[in-house]
Amino acid sequence: MSSYPAAVLFDMDGTLVDSERLWEIALHELAENYGGNLSPAARLAMVGTSMPVSMQILHDDLGQPWRDPAAGTAWLEQRVAELFVDGLPWRPGALALLQAVRVAGIPTALVTSTARVLVDVALDTLGRDRFDVVVCGDEVIAQKPDPLPYLTAARLLAVPIGRCVAIEDSPAGVTSALAAGAAVLAVPGEVPLDVTEGVHLLESLANADLELLTGLLTR
C-alpha cells in the first residue's frame, strides 16, 4: 500500500516494553545506597529523559548535587542490565503492532534514550530482526527532547521524516518526535500526556493498526 508510512519509529521504555518499573526499582535502590529516598515527583520527571538529566534530578532530589553522575550512571546501568536479563514484558498491543508493521514491509527503527549496553540486552526480548535501525541514547550528541534521535533514525533509513510515524509514551519523547517533523502516536505510560496539536493520543497500542498509522500522515 503506497500510502503506508515511510517508516515507523518506536520508542522502547514504556512504549514497547514495560521496563519503566525496572528502572524505578534500580533508581530507588541507588537512592537508598546514597542514604536517601527518591521522591515520586522526581521519578516522574525522569521518565523519557537522558541519563545525565536523570542523574541531575536524582542528586538534586536527594540534596546531594555533588554526587558524580558518571558513577551513578555506571551503577544504574549495571543494575538495570541485571533486571533486563530476566525478561521484559511487552506493553499491551506492542508486539502485535510491531509484527504487523514488519509483515507489511514498512521499515522500522528503535529510537531510545537508553544506552547501547542495555538496549543490546533488551533486544533479546524485542528481537533484533524486527528493527532496521537502532538509535541509542549514547550514540547521538543530543538526546530527547532534542529532535536529533528521530532525525538520525530517518537519515539512517534514508526516508523523509515527514512521512514517518513515531510512537512514544513520554513528554520528552513526544517533544523530540514532533520537533523532528514526524507524525506522533502517543500512548501514555507512567506520565500523563497533555493533548497537543499534531499528537494522536491512544490509551493502548492494542487499539492501533496499520490503518491508524497511515491515517496519522494525513492529519
Tab-separated table of C-alpha atoms in Angstrom:
chain	number	residue	atom	x	y	z
A	1	MET	CA	0.000	0.000	0.000
A	2	SER	CA	1.702	3.192	-1.233
A	3	SER	CA	0.161	5.357	1.475
A	4	TYR	CA	1.809	3.431	4.294
A	5	PRO	CA	4.301	5.414	6.398
A	6	ALA	CA	7.825	5.529	5.017
A	7	ALA	CA	8.916	4.138	8.387
A	8	VAL	CA	7.630	3.573	11.904
A	9	LEU	CA	9.937	4.767	14.665
A	10	PHE	CA	9.403	3.116	18.045
A	11	ASP	CA	10.475	4.336	21.453
A	12	MET	CA	11.464	1.479	23.770
A	13	ASP	CA	10.998	2.001	27.529
A	14	GLY	CA	7.342	2.319	28.415
A	15	THR	CA	6.253	2.153	24.773
A	16	LEU	CA	7.186	-1.309	23.523
A	17	VAL	CA	8.122	-2.894	26.823
A	18	ASP	CA	7.079	-2.275	30.415
A	19	SER	CA	10.608	-1.512	31.550
A	20	GLU	CA	9.941	1.712	33.452
A	21	ARG	CA	9.064	-0.300	36.569
A	22	LEU	CA	12.500	-1.955	36.381
A	23	TRP	CA	14.186	1.429	36.080
A	24	GLU	CA	12.177	2.524	39.112
A	25	ILE	CA	13.441	-0.425	41.166
A	26	ALA	CA	17.044	0.399	40.292
A	27	LEU	CA	16.617	4.132	40.891
A	28	HIS	CA	15.127	3.568	44.338
A	29	GLU	CA	17.992	1.196	45.166
A	30	LEU	CA	20.556	3.766	44.053
A	31	ALA	CA	18.874	6.459	46.151
A	32	GLU	CA	18.946	4.143	49.157
A	33	ASN	CA	22.639	3.452	48.556
A	34	TYR	CA	23.131	7.209	48.772
A	35	GLY	CA	21.273	7.266	52.083
A	36	GLY	CA	18.129	8.905	50.733
A	37	ASN	CA	14.726	8.278	49.196
A	38	LEU	CA	13.665	9.165	45.664
A	39	SER	CA	10.514	11.280	45.644
A	40	PRO	CA	7.568	10.396	43.351
A	41	ALA	CA	7.809	13.797	41.656
A	42	ALA	CA	11.488	13.336	40.838
A	43	ARG	CA	10.866	9.846	39.478
A	44	LEU	CA	8.143	11.111	37.145
A	45	ALA	CA	10.391	13.939	35.974
A	46	MET	CA	13.000	11.374	34.878
A	47	VAL	CA	10.740	9.397	32.527
A	48	GLY	CA	11.934	9.671	28.938
A	49	THR	CA	14.950	11.846	29.757
A	50	SER	CA	18.641	11.223	29.139
A	51	MET	CA	20.841	9.625	31.776
A	52	PRO	CA	22.722	12.857	32.615
A	53	VAL	CA	19.422	14.658	33.171
A	54	SER	CA	18.078	11.790	35.288
A	55	MET	CA	21.196	11.791	37.444
A	56	GLN	CA	20.921	15.548	37.971
A	57	ILE	CA	17.269	15.157	39.000
A	58	LEU	CA	18.179	12.326	41.393
A	59	HIS	CA	21.082	14.126	43.030
A	60	ASP	CA	19.136	17.376	43.407
A	61	ASP	CA	16.166	15.472	44.824
A	62	LEU	CA	18.406	13.874	47.437
A	63	GLY	CA	20.088	17.170	48.250
A	64	GLN	CA	23.399	15.720	47.063
A	65	PRO	CA	24.299	17.751	43.942
A	66	TRP	CA	27.980	16.966	44.476
A	67	ARG	CA	27.487	13.315	43.505
A	68	ASP	CA	29.388	12.062	40.437
A	69	PRO	CA	26.816	11.497	37.644
A	70	ALA	CA	29.150	9.117	35.795
A	71	ALA	CA	29.456	6.850	38.829
A	72	GLY	CA	25.689	6.882	39.346
A	73	THR	CA	25.078	6.091	35.697
A	74	ALA	CA	27.502	3.166	35.743
A	75	TRP	CA	25.873	1.655	38.837
A	76	LEU	CA	22.386	2.170	37.481
A	77	GLU	CA	23.106	0.664	34.066
A	78	GLN	CA	24.681	-2.415	35.615
A	79	ARG	CA	21.687	-2.942	37.915
A	80	VAL	CA	19.133	-2.384	35.156
A	81	ALA	CA	21.002	-4.816	32.899
A	82	GLU	CA	20.598	-7.465	35.618
A	83	LEU	CA	16.855	-6.756	35.749
A	84	PHE	CA	16.524	-6.755	31.944
A	85	VAL	CA	18.142	-10.195	31.672
A	86	ASP	CA	15.170	-11.734	33.463
A	87	GLY	CA	12.966	-10.609	30.584
A	88	LEU	CA	10.912	-7.578	29.670
A	89	PRO	CA	7.108	-7.730	29.498
A	90	TRP	CA	5.607	-6.297	26.329
A	91	ARG	CA	3.206	-3.391	26.613
A	92	PRO	CA	-0.363	-4.319	25.526
A	93	GLY	CA	-0.633	-4.498	21.751
A	94	ALA	CA	3.011	-3.546	21.149
A	95	LEU	CA	4.259	-6.863	19.782
A	96	ALA	CA	1.241	-7.337	17.514
A	97	LEU	CA	1.632	-3.839	16.046
A	98	LEU	CA	5.366	-4.269	15.536
A	99	GLN	CA	4.787	-7.591	13.782
A	100	ALA	CA	2.077	-6.075	11.560
A	101	VAL	CA	4.430	-3.278	10.539
A	102	ARG	CA	7.150	-5.790	9.666
A	103	VAL	CA	4.790	-8.040	7.700
A	104	ALA	CA	3.708	-5.000	5.678
A	105	GLY	CA	7.342	-4.382	4.753
A	106	ILE	CA	7.491	-0.971	6.436
A	107	PRO	CA	10.985	-0.015	7.660
A	108	THR	CA	11.338	0.247	11.437
A	109	ALA	CA	13.663	1.948	13.887
A	110	LEU	CA	14.113	1.700	17.634
A	111	VAL	CA	14.784	5.196	18.973
A	112	THR	CA	15.621	5.233	22.672
A	113	SER	CA	17.396	7.341	25.286
A	114	THR	CA	18.740	4.132	26.824
A	115	ALA	CA	22.423	3.280	26.375
A	116	ARG	CA	23.531	0.651	23.858
A	117	VAL	CA	24.757	-1.758	26.545
A	118	LEU	CA	21.209	-2.022	27.932
A	119	VAL	CA	19.488	-1.936	24.550
A	120	ASP	CA	21.526	-4.963	23.474
A	121	VAL	CA	20.103	-6.847	26.459
A	122	ALA	CA	16.569	-5.640	25.725
A	123	LEU	CA	16.858	-6.762	22.102
A	124	ASP	CA	16.946	-10.342	23.335
A	125	THR	CA	13.269	-9.764	24.155
A	126	LEU	CA	12.403	-7.296	21.401
A	127	GLY	CA	14.060	-9.227	18.586
A	128	ARG	CA	16.990	-7.784	16.664
A	129	ASP	CA	15.489	-8.721	13.312
A	130	ARG	CA	12.438	-6.551	13.971
A	131	PHE	CA	14.380	-3.291	13.562
A	132	ASP	CA	16.263	-1.990	10.533
A	133	VAL	CA	17.937	0.720	12.607
A	134	VAL	CA	18.606	1.183	16.336
A	135	VAL	CA	19.431	4.647	17.704
A	136	CYS	CA	20.611	4.591	21.325
A	137	GLY	CA	20.957	7.444	23.778
A	138	ASP	CA	24.729	7.246	23.990
A	139	GLU	CA	25.139	7.223	20.205
A	140	VAL	CA	23.831	10.731	19.483
A	141	ILE	CA	25.228	14.041	20.698
A	142	ALA	CA	21.799	15.333	21.753
A	143	GLN	CA	19.034	13.225	23.289
A	144	LYS	CA	15.288	13.540	23.641
A	145	PRO	CA	13.592	16.065	23.867
A	146	ASP	CA	16.016	17.237	21.151
A	147	PRO	CA	14.840	16.123	17.665
A	148	LEU	CA	18.230	14.631	16.760
A	149	PRO	CA	17.458	10.985	17.708
A	150	TYR	CA	14.450	10.843	15.370
A	151	LEU	CA	16.191	12.789	12.632
A	152	THR	CA	19.088	10.341	12.915
A	153	ALA	CA	16.772	7.342	12.545
A	154	ALA	CA	15.155	8.789	9.422
A	155	ARG	CA	18.556	9.599	7.935
A	156	LEU	CA	19.857	6.081	8.563
A	157	LEU	CA	16.716	4.622	6.993
A	158	ALA	CA	17.015	7.076	4.082
A	159	VAL	CA	13.384	8.151	4.417
A	160	PRO	CA	11.794	11.604	4.856
A	161	ILE	CA	10.962	12.251	8.499
A	162	GLY	CA	7.711	13.901	7.453
A	163	ARG	CA	6.492	10.529	6.160
A	164	CYS	CA	7.381	8.698	9.378
A	165	VAL	CA	5.221	7.833	12.371
A	166	ALA	CA	6.891	7.949	15.784
A	167	ILE	CA	5.351	6.043	18.696
A	168	GLU	CA	6.078	7.428	22.158
A	169	ASP	CA	4.942	7.384	25.785
A	170	SER	CA	6.706	10.332	27.458
A	171	PRO	CA	6.621	14.127	27.187
A	172	ALA	CA	10.318	14.241	26.271
A	173	GLY	CA	9.848	11.660	23.539
A	174	VAL	CA	6.760	13.342	22.115
A	175	THR	CA	8.581	16.689	22.044
A	176	SER	CA	11.531	15.091	20.253
A	177	ALA	CA	9.410	13.411	17.598
A	178	LEU	CA	7.251	16.487	16.981
A	179	ALA	CA	10.273	18.744	16.663
A	180	ALA	CA	11.799	16.323	14.164
A	181	GLY	CA	8.698	16.570	11.998
A	182	ALA	CA	7.251	13.068	12.403
A	183	ALA	CA	3.605	12.212	12.879
A	184	VAL	CA	3.246	11.151	16.509
A	185	LEU	CA	1.195	8.424	18.156
A	186	ALA	CA	1.394	8.733	21.943
A	187	VAL	CA	0.381	6.054	24.412
A	188	PRO	CA	0.689	7.399	27.971
A	189	GLY	CA	2.526	5.174	30.416
A	190	GLU	CA	3.966	6.339	33.720
A	191	VAL	CA	3.402	10.029	32.972
A	192	PRO	CA	0.137	11.627	31.779
A	193	LEU	CA	0.360	13.359	28.407
A	194	ASP	CA	-1.325	16.629	27.539
A	195	VAL	CA	-3.433	17.000	24.429
A	196	THR	CA	-1.039	18.509	21.877
A	197	GLU	CA	-1.561	19.559	18.286
A	198	GLY	CA	-0.011	17.024	15.946
A	199	VAL	CA	-0.145	14.206	18.507
A	200	HIS	CA	-2.695	11.397	18.428
A	201	LEU	CA	-3.308	10.084	21.941
A	202	LEU	CA	-4.291	6.454	22.328
A	203	GLU	CA	-4.969	4.563	25.534
A	204	SER	CA	-3.242	1.392	24.355
A	205	LEU	CA	-1.360	0.062	21.338
A	206	ALA	CA	-3.895	-2.753	21.396
A	207	ASN	CA	-6.138	-0.212	19.638
A	208	ALA	CA	-3.550	0.650	16.965
A	209	ASP	CA	-3.227	-0.867	13.495
A	210	LEU	CA	-1.733	-0.030	10.103
A	211	GLU	CA	-4.818	1.891	9.067
A	212	LEU	CA	-4.467	4.169	12.079
A	213	LEU	CA	-0.739	4.730	11.477
A	214	THR	CA	-1.384	5.555	7.840
A	215	GLY	CA	-4.177	7.952	8.748
A	216	LEU	CA	-1.849	9.937	11.005
A	217	LEU	CA	0.067	11.121	7.938
A	218	THR	CA	-2.987	12.870	6.516
A	219	ARG	CA	-3.983	14.724	9.675
